[in-house]
CSV table of C-alpha atoms in Angstrom, one decimal:
chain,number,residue,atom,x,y,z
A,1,UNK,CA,134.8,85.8,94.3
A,2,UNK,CA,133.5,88.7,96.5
A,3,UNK,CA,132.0,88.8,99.6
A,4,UNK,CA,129.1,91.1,98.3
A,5,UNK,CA,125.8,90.6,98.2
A,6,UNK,CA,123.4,90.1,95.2
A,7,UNK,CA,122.6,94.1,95.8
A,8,UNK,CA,126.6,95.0,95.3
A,9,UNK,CA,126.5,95.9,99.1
A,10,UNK,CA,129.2,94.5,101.5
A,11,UNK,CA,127.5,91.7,103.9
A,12,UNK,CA,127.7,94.1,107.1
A,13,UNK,CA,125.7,96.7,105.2
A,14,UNK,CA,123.3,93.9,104.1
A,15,UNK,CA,122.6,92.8,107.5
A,16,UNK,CA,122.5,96.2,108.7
A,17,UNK,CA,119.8,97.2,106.1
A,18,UNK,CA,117.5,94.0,107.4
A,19,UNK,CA,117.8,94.4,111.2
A,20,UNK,CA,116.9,98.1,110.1
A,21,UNK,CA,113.8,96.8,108.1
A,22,UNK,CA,113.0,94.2,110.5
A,23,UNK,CA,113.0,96.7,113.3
A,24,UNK,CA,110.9,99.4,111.4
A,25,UNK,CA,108.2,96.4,110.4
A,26,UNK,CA,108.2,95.4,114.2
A,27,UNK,CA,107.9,98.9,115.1
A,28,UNK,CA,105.2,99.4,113.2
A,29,UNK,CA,103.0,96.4,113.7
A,30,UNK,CA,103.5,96.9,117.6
A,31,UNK,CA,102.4,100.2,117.5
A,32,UNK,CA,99.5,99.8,115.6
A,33,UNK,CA,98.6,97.0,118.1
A,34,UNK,CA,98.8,99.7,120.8
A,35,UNK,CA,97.1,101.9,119.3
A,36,UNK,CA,99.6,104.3,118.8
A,37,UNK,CA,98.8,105.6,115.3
A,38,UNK,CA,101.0,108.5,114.3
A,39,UNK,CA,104.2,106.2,114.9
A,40,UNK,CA,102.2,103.1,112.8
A,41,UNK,CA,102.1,106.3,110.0
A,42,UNK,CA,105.7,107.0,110.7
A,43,UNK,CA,107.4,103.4,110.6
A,44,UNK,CA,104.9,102.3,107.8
A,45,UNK,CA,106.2,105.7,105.8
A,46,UNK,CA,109.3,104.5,106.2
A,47,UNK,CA,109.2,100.7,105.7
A,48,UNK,CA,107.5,101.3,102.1
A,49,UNK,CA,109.8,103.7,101.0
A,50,UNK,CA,112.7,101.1,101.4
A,51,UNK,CA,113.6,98.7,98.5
A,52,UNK,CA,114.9,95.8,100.4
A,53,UNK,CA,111.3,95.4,102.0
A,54,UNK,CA,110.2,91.9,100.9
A,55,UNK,CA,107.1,90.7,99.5
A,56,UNK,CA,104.9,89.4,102.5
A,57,UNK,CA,106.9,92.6,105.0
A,58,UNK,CA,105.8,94.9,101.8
A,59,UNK,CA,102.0,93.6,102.1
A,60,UNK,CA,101.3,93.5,105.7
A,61,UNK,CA,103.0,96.9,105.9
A,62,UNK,CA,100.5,98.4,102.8
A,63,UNK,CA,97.9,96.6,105.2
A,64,UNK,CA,98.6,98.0,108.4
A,65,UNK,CA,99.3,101.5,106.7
A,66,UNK,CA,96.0,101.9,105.1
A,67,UNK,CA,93.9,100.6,108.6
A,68,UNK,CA,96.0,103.2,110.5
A,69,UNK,CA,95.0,105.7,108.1
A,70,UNK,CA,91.5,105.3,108.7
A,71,UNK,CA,92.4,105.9,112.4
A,72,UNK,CA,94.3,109.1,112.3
A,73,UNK,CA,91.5,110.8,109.5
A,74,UNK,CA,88.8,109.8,112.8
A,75,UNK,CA,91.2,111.6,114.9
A,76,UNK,CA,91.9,114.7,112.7
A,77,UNK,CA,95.6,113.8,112.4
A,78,UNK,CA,98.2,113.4,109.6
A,79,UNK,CA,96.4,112.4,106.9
A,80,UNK,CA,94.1,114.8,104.6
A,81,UNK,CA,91.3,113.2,102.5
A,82,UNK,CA,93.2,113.1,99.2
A,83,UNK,CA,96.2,111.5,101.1
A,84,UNK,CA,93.7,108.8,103.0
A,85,UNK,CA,92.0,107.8,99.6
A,86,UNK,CA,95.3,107.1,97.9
A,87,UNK,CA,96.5,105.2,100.6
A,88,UNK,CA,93.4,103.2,101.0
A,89,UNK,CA,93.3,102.5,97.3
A,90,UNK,CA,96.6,101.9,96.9
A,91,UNK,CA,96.5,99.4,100.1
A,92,UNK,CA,93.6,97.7,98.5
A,93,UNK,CA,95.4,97.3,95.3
A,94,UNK,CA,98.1,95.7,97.6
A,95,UNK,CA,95.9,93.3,99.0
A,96,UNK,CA,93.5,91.8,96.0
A,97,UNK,CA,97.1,91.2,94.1
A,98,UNK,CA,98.4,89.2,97.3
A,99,UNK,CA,94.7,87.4,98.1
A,100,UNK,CA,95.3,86.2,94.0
A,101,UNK,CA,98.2,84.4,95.6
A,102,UNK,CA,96.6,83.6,98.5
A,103,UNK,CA,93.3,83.3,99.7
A,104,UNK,CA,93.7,82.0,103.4
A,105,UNK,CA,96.3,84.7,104.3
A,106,UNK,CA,95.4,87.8,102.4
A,107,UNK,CA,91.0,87.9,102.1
A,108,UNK,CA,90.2,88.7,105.7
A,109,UNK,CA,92.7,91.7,105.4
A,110,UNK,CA,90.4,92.7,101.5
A,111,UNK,CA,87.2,92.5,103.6
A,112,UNK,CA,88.6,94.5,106.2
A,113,UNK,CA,90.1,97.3,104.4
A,114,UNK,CA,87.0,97.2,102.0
A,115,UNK,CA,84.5,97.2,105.0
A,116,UNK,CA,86.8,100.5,106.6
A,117,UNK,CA,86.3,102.4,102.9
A,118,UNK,CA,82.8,101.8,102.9
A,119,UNK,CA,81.8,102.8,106.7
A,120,UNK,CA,84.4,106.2,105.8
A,121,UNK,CA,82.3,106.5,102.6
A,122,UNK,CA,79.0,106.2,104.2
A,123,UNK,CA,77.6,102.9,103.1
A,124,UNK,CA,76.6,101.7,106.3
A,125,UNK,CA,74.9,97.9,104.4
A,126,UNK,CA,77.9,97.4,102.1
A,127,UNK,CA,80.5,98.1,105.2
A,128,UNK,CA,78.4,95.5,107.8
A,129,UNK,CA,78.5,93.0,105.0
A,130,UNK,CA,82.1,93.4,104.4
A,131,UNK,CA,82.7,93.1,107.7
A,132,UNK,CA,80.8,90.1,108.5
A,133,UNK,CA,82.9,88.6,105.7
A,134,UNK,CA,86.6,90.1,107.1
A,135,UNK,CA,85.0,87.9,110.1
A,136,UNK,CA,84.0,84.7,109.0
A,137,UNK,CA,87.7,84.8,106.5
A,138,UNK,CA,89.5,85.5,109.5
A,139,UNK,CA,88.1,82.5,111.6
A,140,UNK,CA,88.3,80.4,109.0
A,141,UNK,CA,91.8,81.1,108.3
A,142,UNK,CA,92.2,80.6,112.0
A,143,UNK,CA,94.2,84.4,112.5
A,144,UNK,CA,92.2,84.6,115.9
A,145,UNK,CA,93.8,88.2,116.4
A,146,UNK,CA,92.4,89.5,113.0
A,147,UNK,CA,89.1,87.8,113.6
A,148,UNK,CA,89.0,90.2,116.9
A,149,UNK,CA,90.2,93.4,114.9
A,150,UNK,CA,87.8,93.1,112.5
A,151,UNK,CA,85.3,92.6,115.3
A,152,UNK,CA,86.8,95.4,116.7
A,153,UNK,CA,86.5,97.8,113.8
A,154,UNK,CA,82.7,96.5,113.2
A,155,UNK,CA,81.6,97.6,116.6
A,156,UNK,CA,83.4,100.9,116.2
A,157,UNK,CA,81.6,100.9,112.9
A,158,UNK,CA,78.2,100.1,114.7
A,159,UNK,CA,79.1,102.7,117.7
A,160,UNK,CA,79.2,105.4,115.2
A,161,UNK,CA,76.1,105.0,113.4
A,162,UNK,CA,74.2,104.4,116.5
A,163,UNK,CA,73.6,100.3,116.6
A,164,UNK,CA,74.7,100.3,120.3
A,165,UNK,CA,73.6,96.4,120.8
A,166,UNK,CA,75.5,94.9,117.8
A,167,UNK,CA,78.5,97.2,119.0
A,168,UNK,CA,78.4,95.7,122.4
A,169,UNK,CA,78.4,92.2,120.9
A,170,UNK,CA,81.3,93.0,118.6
A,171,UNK,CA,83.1,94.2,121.3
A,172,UNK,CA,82.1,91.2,123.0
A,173,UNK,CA,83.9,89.0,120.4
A,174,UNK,CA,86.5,91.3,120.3
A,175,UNK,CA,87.7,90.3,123.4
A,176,UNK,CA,86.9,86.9,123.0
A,177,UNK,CA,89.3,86.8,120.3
A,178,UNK,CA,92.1,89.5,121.6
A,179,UNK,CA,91.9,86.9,125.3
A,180,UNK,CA,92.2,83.7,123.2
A,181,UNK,CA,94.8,85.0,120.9
């Protein structure tokens, strides 16, 4: 017998490879929690261009990379048009396979990214809808800090098409959410 793992790799190597992957997912996720988008792109880059990221990791970092993107194309930074619809699309692609599977983890996160492509794409009624929906999919799955992102990206949403009042109340809920959680 060998000590090697199903990849051919010595066990140090293997180990090495996850703390790696766990620290650029954690990386990642905490930075685009704080907002700090270009090293969200960076970490995300990274993470899905390695082939021991796993199936859930792979998916949440397709998720976070394609919110992010929305970000940094608001911002000017990064990410050109053709780049940011590939990403979105492919992120999207990501995410209906994974809702297939399942429904209570993965539809808030369709809604969401659905809601961000329409509000980029100028659909102001398909986007509130979709986020209304990324809403109620998040409470009902009970992820209270999702439930306040999407509020959060329906009140930036409203802010920029100049619904003031409903973008005070999502920010409202926001923090109702972002304080619970």
């Amino acid at each position: 017998t060998t000590d090697q793992g199903e990849s051919g790799e010595a066990p140090e190597q293997v180990y090495g490879n996850r703390r790696t992957l766990l620290s650029h997912f954690q990386q990642a996720w905490q930075s685009f929690w704080l907002g700090y988008n270009e090293r969200c792109h960076h970490y995300c880059e990274k993470l899905l261009g390695m082939t021991q990221l796993g199936g859930h990791h792979r998916i949440l970092a397709n998720f976070y990379y394609g919110l992010n993107s929305f970000s940094l194309s608001r911002k000017g930074q990064l990410i050109k048009a053709a780049k940011l619809k590939q990403v979105t699309k492919d992120a999207l692609i990501v995410m209906r396979e994974a809702e297939e599977v399942s429904k209570w983890n993965y539809r808030n996160k369709v809604f969401l990214l659905q809601a961000e492509i329409h509000s980029h794409e100028g659909k102001i009624d398909e986007a509130e809808a979709a986020y209304g929906a990324a809403i109620t999919a998040a409470r009902a799955s009970q992820f209270i800090h999702e439930q306040g992102l999407a509020c959060e990206y329906a009140a930036f949403h409203c802010k920029r098409n100049d619904k003031l009042d409903h973008a005070v109340n999502f920010f409202h809920q926001a923090k109702l959410c972002y304080n619970e959680w």
